[in-house]
Coordinates of C-alpha atoms (C1' of nucleotides) in Angstrom, one line a residue:
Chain A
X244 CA 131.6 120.9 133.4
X245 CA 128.7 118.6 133.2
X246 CA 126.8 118.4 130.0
X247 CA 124.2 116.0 128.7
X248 CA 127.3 114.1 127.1
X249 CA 128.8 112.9 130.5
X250 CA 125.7 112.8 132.3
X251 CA 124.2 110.1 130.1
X252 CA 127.2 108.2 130.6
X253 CA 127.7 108.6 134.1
X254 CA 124.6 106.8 134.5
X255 CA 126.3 103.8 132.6
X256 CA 129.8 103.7 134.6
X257 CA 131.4 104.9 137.9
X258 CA 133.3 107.8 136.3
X259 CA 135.6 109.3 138.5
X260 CA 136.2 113.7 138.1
X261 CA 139.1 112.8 135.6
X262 CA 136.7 110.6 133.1
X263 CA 133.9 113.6 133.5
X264 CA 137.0 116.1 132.4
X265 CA 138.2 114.2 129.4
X266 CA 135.0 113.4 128.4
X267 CA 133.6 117.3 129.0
X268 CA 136.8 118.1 127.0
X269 CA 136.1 115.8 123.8
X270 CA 133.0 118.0 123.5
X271 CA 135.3 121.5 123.2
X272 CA 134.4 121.3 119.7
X273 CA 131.1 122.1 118.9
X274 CA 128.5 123.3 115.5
X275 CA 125.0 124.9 115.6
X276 CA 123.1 123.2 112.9
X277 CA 119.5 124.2 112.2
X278 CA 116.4 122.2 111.9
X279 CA 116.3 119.6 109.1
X280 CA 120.2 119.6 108.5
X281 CA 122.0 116.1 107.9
X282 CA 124.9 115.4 110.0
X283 CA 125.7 112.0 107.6
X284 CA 124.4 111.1 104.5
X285 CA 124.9 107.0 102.9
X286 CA 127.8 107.0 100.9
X287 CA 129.8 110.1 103.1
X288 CA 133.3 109.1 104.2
X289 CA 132.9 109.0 107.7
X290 CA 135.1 110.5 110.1
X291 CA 133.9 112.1 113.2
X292 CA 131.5 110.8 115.5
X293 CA 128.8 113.0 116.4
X294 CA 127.3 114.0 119.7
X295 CA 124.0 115.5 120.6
X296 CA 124.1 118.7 123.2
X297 CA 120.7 120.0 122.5
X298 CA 118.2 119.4 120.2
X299 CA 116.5 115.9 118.4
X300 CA 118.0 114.3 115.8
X301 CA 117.1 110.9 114.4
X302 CA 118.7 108.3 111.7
X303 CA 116.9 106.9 108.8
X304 CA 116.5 104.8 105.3
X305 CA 115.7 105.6 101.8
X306 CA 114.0 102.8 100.0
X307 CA 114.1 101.7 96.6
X308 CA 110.5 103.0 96.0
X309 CA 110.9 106.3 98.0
X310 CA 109.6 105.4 101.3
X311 CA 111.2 106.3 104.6
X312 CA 111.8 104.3 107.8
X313 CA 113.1 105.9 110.9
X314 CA 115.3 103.9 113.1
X315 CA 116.1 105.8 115.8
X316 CA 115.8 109.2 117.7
X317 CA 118.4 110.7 119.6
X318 CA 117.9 112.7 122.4
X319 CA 120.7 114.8 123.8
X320 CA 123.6 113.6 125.4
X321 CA 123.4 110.5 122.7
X322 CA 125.8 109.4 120.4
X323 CA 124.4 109.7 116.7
X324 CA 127.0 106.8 114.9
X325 CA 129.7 105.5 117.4
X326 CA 129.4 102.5 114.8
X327 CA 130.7 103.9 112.1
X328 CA 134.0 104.6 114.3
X329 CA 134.7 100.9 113.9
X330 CA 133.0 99.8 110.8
X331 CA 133.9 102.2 108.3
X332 CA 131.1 102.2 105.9
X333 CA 128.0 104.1 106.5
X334 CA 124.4 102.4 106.1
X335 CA 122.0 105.4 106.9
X336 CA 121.7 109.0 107.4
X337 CA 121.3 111.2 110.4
X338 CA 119.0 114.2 110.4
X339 CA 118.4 116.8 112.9
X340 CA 115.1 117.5 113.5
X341 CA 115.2 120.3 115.7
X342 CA 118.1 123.2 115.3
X343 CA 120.7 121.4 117.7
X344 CA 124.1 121.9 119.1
X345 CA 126.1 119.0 118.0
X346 CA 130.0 117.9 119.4
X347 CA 131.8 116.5 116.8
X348 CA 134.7 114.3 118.4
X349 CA 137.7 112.8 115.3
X350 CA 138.0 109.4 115.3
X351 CA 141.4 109.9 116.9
X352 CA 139.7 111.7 119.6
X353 CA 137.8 108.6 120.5
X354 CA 140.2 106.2 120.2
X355 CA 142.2 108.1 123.0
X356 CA 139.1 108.3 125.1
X357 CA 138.8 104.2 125.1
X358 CA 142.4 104.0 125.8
X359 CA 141.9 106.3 128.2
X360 CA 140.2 104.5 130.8
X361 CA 138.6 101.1 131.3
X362 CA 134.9 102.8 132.8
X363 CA 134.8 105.4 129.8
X364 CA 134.9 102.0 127.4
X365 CA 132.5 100.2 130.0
X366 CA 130.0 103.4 129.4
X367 CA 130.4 103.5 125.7
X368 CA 129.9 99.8 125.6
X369 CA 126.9 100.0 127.8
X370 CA 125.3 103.0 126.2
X371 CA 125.8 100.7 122.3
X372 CA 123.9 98.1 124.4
X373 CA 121.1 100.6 125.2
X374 CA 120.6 101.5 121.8
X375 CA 120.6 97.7 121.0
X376 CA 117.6 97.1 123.6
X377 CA 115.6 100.2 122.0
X378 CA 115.9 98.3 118.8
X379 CA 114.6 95.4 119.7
X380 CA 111.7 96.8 121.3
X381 CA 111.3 98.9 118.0
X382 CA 111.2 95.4 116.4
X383 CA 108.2 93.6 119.0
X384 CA 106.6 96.9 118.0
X385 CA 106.5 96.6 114.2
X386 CA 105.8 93.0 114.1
X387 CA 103.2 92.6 116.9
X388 CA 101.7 95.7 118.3
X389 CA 98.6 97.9 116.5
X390 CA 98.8 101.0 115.1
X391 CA 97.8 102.4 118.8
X392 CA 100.0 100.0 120.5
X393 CA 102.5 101.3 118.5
X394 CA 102.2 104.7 119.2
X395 CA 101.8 104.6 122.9
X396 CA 104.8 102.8 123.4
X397 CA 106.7 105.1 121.7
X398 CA 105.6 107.7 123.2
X399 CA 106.6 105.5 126.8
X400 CA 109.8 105.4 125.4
X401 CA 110.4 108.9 124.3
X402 CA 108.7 110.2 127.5
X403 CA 111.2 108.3 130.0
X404 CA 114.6 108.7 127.5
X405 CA 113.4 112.2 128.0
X406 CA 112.8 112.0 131.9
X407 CA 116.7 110.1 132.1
X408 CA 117.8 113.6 131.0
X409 CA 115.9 116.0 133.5
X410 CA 114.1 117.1 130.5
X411 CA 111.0 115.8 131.1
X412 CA 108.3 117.2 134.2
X413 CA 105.6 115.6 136.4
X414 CA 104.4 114.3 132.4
X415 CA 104.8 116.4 130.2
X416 CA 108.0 116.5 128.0
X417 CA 108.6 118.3 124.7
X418 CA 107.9 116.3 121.7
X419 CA 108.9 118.0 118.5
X420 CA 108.0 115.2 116.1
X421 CA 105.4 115.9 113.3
X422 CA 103.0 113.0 112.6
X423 CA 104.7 112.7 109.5
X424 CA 108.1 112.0 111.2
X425 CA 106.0 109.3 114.0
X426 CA 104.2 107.4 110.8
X427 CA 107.4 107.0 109.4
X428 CA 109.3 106.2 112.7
X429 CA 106.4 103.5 113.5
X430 CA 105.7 102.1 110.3
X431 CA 101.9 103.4 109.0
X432 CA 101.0 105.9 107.3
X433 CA 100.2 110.1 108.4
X434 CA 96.8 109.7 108.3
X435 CA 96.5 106.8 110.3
X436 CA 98.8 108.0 112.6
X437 CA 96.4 111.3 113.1
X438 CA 94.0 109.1 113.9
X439 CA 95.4 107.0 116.8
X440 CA 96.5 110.2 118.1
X441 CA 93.3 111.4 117.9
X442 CA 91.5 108.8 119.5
X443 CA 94.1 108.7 122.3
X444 CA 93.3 112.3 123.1
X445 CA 89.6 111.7 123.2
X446 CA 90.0 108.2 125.2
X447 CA 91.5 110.8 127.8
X448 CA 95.2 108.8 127.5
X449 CA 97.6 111.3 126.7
X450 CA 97.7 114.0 124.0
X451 CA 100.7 115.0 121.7
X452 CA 99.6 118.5 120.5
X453 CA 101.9 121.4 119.8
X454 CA 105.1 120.2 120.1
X455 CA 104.8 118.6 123.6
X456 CA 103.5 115.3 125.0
X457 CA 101.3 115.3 127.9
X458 CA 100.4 111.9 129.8
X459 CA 97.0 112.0 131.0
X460 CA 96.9 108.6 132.7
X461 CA 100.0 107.0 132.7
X462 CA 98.6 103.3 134.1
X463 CA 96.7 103.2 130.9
X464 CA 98.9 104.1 128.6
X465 CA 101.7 101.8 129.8
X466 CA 98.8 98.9 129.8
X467 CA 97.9 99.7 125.9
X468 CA 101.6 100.5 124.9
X469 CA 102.3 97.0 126.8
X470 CA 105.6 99.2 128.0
X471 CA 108.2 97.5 130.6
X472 CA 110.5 100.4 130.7
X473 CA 113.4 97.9 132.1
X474 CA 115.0 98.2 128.8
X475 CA 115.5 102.2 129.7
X476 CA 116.4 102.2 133.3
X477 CA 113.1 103.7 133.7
X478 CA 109.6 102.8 134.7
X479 CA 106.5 105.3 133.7
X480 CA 104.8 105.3 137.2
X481 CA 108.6 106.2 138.7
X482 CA 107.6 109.7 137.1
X483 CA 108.4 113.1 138.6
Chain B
X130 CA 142.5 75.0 116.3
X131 CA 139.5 77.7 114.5
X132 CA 136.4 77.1 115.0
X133 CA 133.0 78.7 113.9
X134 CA 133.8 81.7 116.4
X135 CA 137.3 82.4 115.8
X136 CA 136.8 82.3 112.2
X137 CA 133.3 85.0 112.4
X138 CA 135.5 86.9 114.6
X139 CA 138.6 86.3 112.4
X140 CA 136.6 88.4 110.0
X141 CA 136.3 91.8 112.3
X142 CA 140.2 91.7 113.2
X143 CA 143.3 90.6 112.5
X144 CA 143.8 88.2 115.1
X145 CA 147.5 86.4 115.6
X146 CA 147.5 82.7 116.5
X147 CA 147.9 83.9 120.4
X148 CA 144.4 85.7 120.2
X149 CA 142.7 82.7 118.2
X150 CA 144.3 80.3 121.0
X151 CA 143.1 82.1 123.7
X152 CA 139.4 82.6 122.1
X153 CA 139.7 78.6 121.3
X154 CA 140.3 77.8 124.7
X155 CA 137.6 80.4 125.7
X156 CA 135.4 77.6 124.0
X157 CA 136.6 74.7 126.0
X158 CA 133.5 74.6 127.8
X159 CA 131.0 72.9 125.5
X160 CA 127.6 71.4 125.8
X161 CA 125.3 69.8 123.4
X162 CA 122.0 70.7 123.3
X163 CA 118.5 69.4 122.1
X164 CA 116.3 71.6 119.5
X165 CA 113.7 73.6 121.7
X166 CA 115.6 74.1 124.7
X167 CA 116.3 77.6 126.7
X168 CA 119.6 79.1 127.1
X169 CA 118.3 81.8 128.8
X170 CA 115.0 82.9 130.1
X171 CA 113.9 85.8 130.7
X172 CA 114.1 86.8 134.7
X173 CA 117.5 84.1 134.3
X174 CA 120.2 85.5 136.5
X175 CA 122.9 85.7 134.0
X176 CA 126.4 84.6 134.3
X177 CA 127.6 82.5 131.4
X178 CA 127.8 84.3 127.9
X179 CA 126.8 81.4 125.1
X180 CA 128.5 80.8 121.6
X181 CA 126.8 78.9 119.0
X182 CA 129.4 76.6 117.3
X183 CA 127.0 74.2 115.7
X184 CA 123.1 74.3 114.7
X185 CA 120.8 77.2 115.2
X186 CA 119.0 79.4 118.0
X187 CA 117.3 82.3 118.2
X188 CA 115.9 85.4 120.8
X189 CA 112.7 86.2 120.9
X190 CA 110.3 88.1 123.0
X191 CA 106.5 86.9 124.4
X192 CA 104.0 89.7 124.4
X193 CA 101.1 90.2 126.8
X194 CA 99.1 88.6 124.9
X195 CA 100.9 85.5 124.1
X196 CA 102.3 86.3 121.1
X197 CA 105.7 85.9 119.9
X198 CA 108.6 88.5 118.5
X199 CA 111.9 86.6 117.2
X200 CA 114.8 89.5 117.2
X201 CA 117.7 87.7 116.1
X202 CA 119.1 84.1 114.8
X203 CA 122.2 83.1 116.4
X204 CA 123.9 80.9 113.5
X205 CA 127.7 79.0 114.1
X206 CA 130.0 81.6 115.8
X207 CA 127.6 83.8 116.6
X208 CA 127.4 85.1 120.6
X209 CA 124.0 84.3 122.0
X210 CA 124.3 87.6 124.5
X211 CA 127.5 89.6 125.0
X212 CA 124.5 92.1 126.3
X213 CA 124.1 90.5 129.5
X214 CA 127.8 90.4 130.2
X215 CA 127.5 94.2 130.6
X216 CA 124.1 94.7 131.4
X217 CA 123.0 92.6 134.3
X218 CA 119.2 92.7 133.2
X219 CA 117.7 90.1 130.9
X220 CA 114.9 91.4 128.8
X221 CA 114.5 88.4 126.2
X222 CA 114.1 84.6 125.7
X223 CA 116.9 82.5 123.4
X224 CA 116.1 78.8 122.5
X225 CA 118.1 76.2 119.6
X226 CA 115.6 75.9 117.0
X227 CA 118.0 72.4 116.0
X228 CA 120.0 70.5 118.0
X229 CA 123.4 72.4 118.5
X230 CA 126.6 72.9 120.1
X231 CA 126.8 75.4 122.5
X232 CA 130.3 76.9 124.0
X233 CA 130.0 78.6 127.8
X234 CA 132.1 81.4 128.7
X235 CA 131.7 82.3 132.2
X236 CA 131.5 85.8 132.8
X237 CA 135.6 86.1 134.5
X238 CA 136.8 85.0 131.4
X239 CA 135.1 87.2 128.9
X240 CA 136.3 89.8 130.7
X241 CA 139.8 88.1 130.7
X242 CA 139.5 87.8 127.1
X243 CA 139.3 92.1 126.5
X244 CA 141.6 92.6 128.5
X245 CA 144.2 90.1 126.9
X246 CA 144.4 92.4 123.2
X247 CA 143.3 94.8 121.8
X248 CA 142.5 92.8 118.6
X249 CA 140.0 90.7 120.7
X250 CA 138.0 93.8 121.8
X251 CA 137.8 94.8 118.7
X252 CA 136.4 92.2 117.1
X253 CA 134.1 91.8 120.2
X254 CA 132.8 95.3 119.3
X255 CA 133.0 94.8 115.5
X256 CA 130.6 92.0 116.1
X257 CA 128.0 93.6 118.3
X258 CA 128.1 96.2 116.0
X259 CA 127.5 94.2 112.6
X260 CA 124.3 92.3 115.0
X261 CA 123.0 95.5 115.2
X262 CA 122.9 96.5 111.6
X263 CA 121.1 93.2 111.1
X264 CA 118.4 95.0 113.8
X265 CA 118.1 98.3 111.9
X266 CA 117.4 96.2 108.7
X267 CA 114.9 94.8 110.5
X268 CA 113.2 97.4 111.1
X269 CA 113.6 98.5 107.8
X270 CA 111.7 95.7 107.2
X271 CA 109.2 95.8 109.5
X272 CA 108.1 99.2 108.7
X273 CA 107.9 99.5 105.3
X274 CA 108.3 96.2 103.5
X275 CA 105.0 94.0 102.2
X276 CA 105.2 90.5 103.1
X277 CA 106.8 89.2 100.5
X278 CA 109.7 92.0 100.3
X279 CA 109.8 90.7 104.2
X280 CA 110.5 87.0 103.4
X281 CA 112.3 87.9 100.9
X282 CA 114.8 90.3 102.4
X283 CA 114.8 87.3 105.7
X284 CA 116.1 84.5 103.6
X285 CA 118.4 86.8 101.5
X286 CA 120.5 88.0 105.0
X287 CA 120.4 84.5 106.4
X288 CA 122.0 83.2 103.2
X289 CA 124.5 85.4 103.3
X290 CA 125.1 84.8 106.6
X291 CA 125.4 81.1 106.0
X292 CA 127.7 82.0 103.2
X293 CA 130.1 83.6 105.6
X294 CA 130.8 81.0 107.8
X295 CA 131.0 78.5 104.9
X296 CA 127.7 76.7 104.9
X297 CA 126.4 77.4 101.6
X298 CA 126.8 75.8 98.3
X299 CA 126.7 78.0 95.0
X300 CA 123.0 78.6 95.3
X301 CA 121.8 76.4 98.2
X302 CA 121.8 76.4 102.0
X303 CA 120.2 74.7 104.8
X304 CA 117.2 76.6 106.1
X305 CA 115.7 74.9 109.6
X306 CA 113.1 77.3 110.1
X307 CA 109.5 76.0 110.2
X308 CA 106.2 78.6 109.0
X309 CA 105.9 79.6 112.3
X310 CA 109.2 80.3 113.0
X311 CA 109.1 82.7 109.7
X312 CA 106.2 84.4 110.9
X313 CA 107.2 85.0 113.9
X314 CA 110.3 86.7 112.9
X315 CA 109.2 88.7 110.4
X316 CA 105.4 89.5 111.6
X317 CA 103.0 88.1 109.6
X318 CA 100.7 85.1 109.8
X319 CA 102.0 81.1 109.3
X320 CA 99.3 81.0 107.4
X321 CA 100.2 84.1 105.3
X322 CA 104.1 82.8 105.3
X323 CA 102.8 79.7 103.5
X324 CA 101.2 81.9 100.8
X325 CA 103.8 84.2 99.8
X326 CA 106.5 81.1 100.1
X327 CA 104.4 79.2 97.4
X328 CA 104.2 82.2 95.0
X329 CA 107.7 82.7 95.4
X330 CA 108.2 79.3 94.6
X331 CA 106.0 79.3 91.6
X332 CA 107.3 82.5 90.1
X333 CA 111.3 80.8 90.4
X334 CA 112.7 83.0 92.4
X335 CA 113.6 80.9 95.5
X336 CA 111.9 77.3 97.2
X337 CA 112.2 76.9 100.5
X338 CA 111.2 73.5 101.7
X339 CA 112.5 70.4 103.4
X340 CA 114.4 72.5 105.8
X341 CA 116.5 74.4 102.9
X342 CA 116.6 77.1 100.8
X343 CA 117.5 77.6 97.1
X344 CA 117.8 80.4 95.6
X345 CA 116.8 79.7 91.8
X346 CA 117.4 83.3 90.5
X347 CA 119.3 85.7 92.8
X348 CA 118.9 88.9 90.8
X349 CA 115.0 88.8 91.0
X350 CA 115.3 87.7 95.0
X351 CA 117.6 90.6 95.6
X352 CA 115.3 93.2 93.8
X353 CA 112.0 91.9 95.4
X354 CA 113.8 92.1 98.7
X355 CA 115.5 95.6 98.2
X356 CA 119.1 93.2 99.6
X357 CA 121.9 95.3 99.7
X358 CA 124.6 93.2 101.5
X359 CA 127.0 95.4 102.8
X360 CA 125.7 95.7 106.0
X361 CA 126.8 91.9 106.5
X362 CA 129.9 92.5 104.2
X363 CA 128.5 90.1 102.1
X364 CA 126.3 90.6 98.6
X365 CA 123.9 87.9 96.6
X366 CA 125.8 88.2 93.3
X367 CA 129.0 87.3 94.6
X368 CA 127.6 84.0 95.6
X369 CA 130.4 81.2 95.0
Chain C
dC98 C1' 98.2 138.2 99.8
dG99 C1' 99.3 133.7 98.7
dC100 C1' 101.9 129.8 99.4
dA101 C1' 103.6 125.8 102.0
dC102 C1' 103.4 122.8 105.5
dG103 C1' 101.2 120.2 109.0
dG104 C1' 97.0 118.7 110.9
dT105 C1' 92.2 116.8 110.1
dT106 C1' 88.5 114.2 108.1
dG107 C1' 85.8 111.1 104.8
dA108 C1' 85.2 107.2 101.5
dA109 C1' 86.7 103.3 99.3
dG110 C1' 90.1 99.5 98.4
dC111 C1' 93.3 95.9 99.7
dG112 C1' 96.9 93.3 102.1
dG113 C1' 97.2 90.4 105.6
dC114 C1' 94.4 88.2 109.4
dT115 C1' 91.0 84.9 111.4
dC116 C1' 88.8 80.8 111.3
dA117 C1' 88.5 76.3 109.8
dA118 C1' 89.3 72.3 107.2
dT119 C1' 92.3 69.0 104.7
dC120 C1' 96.7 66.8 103.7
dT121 C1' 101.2 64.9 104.5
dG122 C1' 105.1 62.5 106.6
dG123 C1' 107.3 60.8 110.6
dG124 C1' 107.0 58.7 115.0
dT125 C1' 104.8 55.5 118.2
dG126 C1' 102.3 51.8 120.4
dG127 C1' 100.1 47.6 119.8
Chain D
dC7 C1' 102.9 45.7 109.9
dC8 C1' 99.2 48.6 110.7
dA9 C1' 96.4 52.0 113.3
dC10 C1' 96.9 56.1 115.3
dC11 C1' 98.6 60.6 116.3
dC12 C1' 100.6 65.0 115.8
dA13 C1' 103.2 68.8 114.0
dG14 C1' 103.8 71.3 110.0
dA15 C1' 102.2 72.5 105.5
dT16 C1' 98.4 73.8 102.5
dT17 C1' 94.1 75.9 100.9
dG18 C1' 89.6 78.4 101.1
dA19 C1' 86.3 82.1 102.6
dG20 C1' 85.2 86.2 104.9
dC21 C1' 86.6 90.1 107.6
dC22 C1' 89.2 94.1 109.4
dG23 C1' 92.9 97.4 110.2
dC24 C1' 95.4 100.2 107.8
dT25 C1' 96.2 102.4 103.2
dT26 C1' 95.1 105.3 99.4
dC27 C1' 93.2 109.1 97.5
dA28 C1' 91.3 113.4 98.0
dA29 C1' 89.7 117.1 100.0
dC30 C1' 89.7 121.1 103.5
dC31 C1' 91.5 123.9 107.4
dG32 C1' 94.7 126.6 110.2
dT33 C1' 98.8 129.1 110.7
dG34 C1' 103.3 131.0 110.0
dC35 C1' 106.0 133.4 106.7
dG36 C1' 108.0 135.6 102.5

DNA sequence: CGCACGGTTGAAGCGGCTCAATCTGGGTGG
DNA sequence: CCACCCAGATTGAGCCGCTTCAACCGTGCG
């Protein structure tokens, strides 16, 4: 009964085996996409809300002059756009970037789930809250931390979302981002960001190579990434 | 009766007079504040959630290495935290930048407040929902803007925000925010702040001094900034 | 085979930073 | 009333992290 849906959000509220089967329900209806396929594009009229069961996805901008800014992954068992169940309109669009199973829940859907019960609204409000933390440590990064700052403590975060989900081992997790897709989650450009990554391998950190991250010295790489993993539930050293 | 936080949250739902009541009353609790003090510190226990009903405040975050990351201002009617009224953690600093107004709501009656309508909740949600658009802009910012698109796209959000709650003339609004304050939101150098406000100034397109800002010709300040209001409900040309 | 995409590397340029000095206005003590 | 002080604004000179531009490599795939 248990997918990555409920267990994500059993973390977040008491719910009892009634809240688990509603919620386990709301996820009967469910799409393969593949790799690269856009679950919401600016300007769509929005009416489902969108669940990941497998895969990565991740939302994004378009600016003016063509340039790309990431502003969140999501892992599985995350929502991709509970805000555009309230607000209507529809700022940014969401991407996968693996092939993914996805739940689709109609606004209705949801709106029965809140009325539903008070701990299912407590975890919906408490995962929002979650994504709101992420954000603002996505902001410290961009305005104050280096390029390898940056990187590592992305990396920190991905690493011990992952870890929340039983998806990630001792320290290694799967990391299926290009270094296109981290430049323009983070803010600098490819080729810089080949080089940080570069230098991180050599400096004997951590090394993101063929899809998967692999932390080499975790006290290190929390120290440069400056990475208090309070925000997450999660600390690095807690790993395994 | 309304207030600055009835009438932002007035905004997000359609409140009767018994929900505006009841959120007045919430805001019986008041205390006035100096610029430069703490509502909250980081390691606080938290109880109280804070509403700013007059002046200005902002969150920010100290980095290892002293350096400072502002994530948000609070302007009139604007919640300090709802976070921590879920959440128990505290993972950020909020100080007045002026002397202000601040309402208390101790934790008990929050949670008496979403559970007396539907409406309320709502327009709880609603507003942690349009905070976090003003994140993911941001971001936006951070990542791909230059410095001047930054400043730029700063003052053009906190205008409109000013405009929302009625504080704005036609073309003018009161700006408290020193150099460092800038720069410290936005992630740049005071010294670099002072530059890029000068050339702005000298090319016409806005002068922020003496604690407020004009905006001599919106069109240009909206293009340099790449401003598209929606995600405050709000747009530059509409000013008035 | 050849193409496309992602990763890798080098060289040169620039936007924003650092360091440092000067200026201004408002507040304060004598 | 004046001397002083201090925070914030302003300006200049030099430096550096990251970008830009441009190549080249490896690999999976039609």
């Amino acid at each position: 009964m248990a997918n990555a849906f409920t267990k994500r959000l059993s973390g977040y509220a008491p719910l009892n085996d009634v809240d688990v089967g509603l919620l386990a329900d709301a996820c009967r209806n469910v799409r393969n996409v593949p790799a690269g396929h856009h679950l919401i594009m600016e300007g769509d009229n929005p009416d489902p809300v969108f669940v990941i069961l497998e895969g990565w996805a991740c939302g994004y901008k378009i600016l003016p002059d063509g340039g790309r800014q990431i502003l969140a992954f999501m892992l599985p068992g995350d929502f991709c756009d509970i805000h555009i169940a309230v607000l209507r309109a529809i700022d940014h669009n969401i991407v996968t970037i693996t092939p993914a199973r996805v739940a689709t829940l109609p606004r209705a859907q949801m709106e029965a789930l809140v009325e539903a019960g008070p701990e299912i609204t407590r975890a919906f409000w408490w995962s929002q809250l979650v994504d709101q933390s992420v954000l603002r440590a996505w902001i410290v990064s961009m305005g104050r931390r280096t390029a390898q700052e940056r990187i590592a403590h992305l990396m920190c975060e991905l690493y011990i979302r992952m870890r929340n989900i039983g998806l990630a081992t001792d320290a290694q997790c799967k990391m299926p981002l290009t270094q296109l897709v981290i430049a323009d989650a983070v803010g600098l450009t490819p080729v810089h960001v080949n080089r940080v990554l570069k230098s991180l391998r050599l400096s004997k950190v951590m090394d993101l190579s063929f899809g998967a991250l692999t932390i080499i010295d975790p006290v290190r790489l929390a120290e440069i990434a400056g990475f208090d993993g309070n925000y997450l539930h999660g600390r690095l050293e807690q790993a395994g």
